[in-house]
XYZ file of C-alpha atoms in Angstrom:
132
model
C 5.565 5.503 5.457
C 4.356 5.934 1.900
C 1.380 8.061 0.932
C -1.333 5.760 -0.351
C -4.127 8.334 -0.230
C -5.301 7.598 -3.780
C -4.984 3.845 -3.439
C -7.882 1.380 -3.184
C -7.089 -1.973 -1.606
C -9.414 -4.966 -1.472
C -8.909 -7.453 1.353
C -10.842 -10.713 1.153
C -11.333 -12.747 4.326
C -12.950 -16.117 5.104
C -16.417 -15.633 6.583
C -15.279 -17.398 9.739
C -12.015 -18.593 11.264
C -9.954 -15.834 9.608
C -6.540 -14.945 11.018
C -7.019 -11.777 13.066
C -3.293 -11.025 13.146
C -3.048 -11.085 9.340
C -6.142 -8.939 8.825
C -5.438 -6.402 11.552
C -1.764 -6.074 10.642
C -2.121 -5.370 6.941
C -5.327 -3.356 7.305
C -3.887 -1.086 9.992
C -0.693 -0.348 8.055
C -2.572 0.376 4.834
C -5.037 2.675 6.583
C -2.223 4.504 8.410
C -0.657 5.164 4.989
C -3.948 6.637 3.771
C -5.238 3.777 1.605
C -8.947 3.219 1.123
C -9.296 -0.343 2.413
C -12.363 -2.450 1.593
C -12.774 -5.770 3.419
C -15.165 -8.329 1.941
C -16.243 -11.871 2.797
C -18.484 -14.403 1.110
C -21.573 -13.535 3.178
C -20.767 -9.935 4.143
C -22.059 -10.750 7.622
C -20.098 -10.397 10.836
C -17.104 -12.722 10.685
C -15.454 -14.446 13.616
C -11.722 -14.994 13.719
C -9.760 -17.974 14.954
C -9.350 -16.235 18.331
C -13.075 -15.361 18.465
C -12.538 -11.698 17.496
C -15.548 -10.339 15.609
C -15.189 -8.239 12.466
C -17.836 -6.634 10.258
C -16.790 -6.744 6.576
C -17.786 -3.909 4.264
C -19.821 -6.260 2.096
C -19.940 -9.475 0.076
C -17.293 -10.713 -2.354
C -19.870 -10.857 -5.148
C -20.271 -7.074 -4.835
C -16.536 -6.318 -5.083
C -17.091 -3.825 -7.908
C -19.952 -1.955 -6.217
C -18.158 -0.492 -3.199
C -18.596 3.177 -2.322
C -15.548 5.272 -3.129
C -14.020 2.750 -5.521
C -14.088 3.452 -9.244
C -12.801 0.686 -11.510
C -10.172 -1.768 -10.332
C -8.415 -1.950 -6.990
C -4.706 -1.140 -6.865
C -4.156 -4.270 -4.760
C -6.078 -7.392 -3.788
C -4.994 -9.248 -0.660
C -6.311 -12.544 0.699
C -6.247 -13.247 4.418
C -5.764 -16.801 5.614
C -6.684 -18.671 8.739
C -8.381 -22.002 9.337
C -11.446 -20.801 7.429
C -9.544 -20.132 4.195
C -9.666 -23.805 3.195
C -13.431 -24.008 3.636
C -14.461 -20.557 2.410
C -11.817 -19.336 -0.063
C -9.999 -22.281 -1.664
C -12.948 -23.359 -3.819
C -14.796 -20.052 -4.113
C -15.738 -19.504 -7.781
C -15.564 -15.684 -7.697
C -12.249 -15.007 -5.934
C -10.005 -16.496 -8.676
C -11.839 -14.387 -11.268
C -11.261 -11.222 -9.230
C -7.589 -12.108 -8.772
C -6.974 -12.939 -12.431
C -8.817 -9.843 -13.644
C -6.805 -7.566 -11.353
C -3.521 -9.315 -12.147
C -4.073 -8.724 -15.870
C -4.917 -5.095 -15.101
C -1.578 -4.699 -13.308
C -2.780 -4.631 -9.708
C -0.710 -6.045 -6.866
C -1.957 -9.479 -5.823
C -1.088 -11.020 -2.476
C -2.100 -13.687 -0.001
C -1.151 -14.640 3.521
C -1.018 -17.978 5.273
C -3.334 -20.681 4.009
C -4.940 -18.300 1.489
C -1.869 -18.694 -0.752
C -3.530 -21.850 -2.095
C -6.087 -19.639 -3.848
C -3.303 -17.925 -5.822
C -1.921 -21.310 -6.833
C -5.335 -22.582 -7.929
C -5.864 -19.380 -9.942
C -2.549 -20.118 -11.735
C -1.004 -16.913 -10.416
C 1.965 -18.639 -8.780
C 4.569 -20.313 -10.932
C 7.555 -22.376 -9.947
C 8.029 -23.804 -6.484
C 6.161 -22.522 -3.479
C 8.071 -22.919 -0.215
C 5.904 -24.540 2.448
C 6.757 -24.174 6.114
């Protein structure tokens, strides 16, 4: 595994009905590689996944640039999908700004599952997007 000890990663999840498998998978791997992982949601309150798993985010999306241990931009921004992505992320006014700002800075931008729509709406995906 790579050493990501000086890497800050922002993961944004829906405030409810997030995909536990997506969040736990990417978060665990990044943390095992030494990355500083910050997970935010719209409310910052305890979120409940599609399988009823509870998760306490580190804070609110609006405070993305005020997280302890993070100076400046994140090295990567990742969106987690799930049934709640449509309701809580697709039309969020702040998330596309965060994505665009970090993309222009040179950060890695990614999304999983139904959260990919946010990248499309932020004009960060060009060409055809395969849908399965």
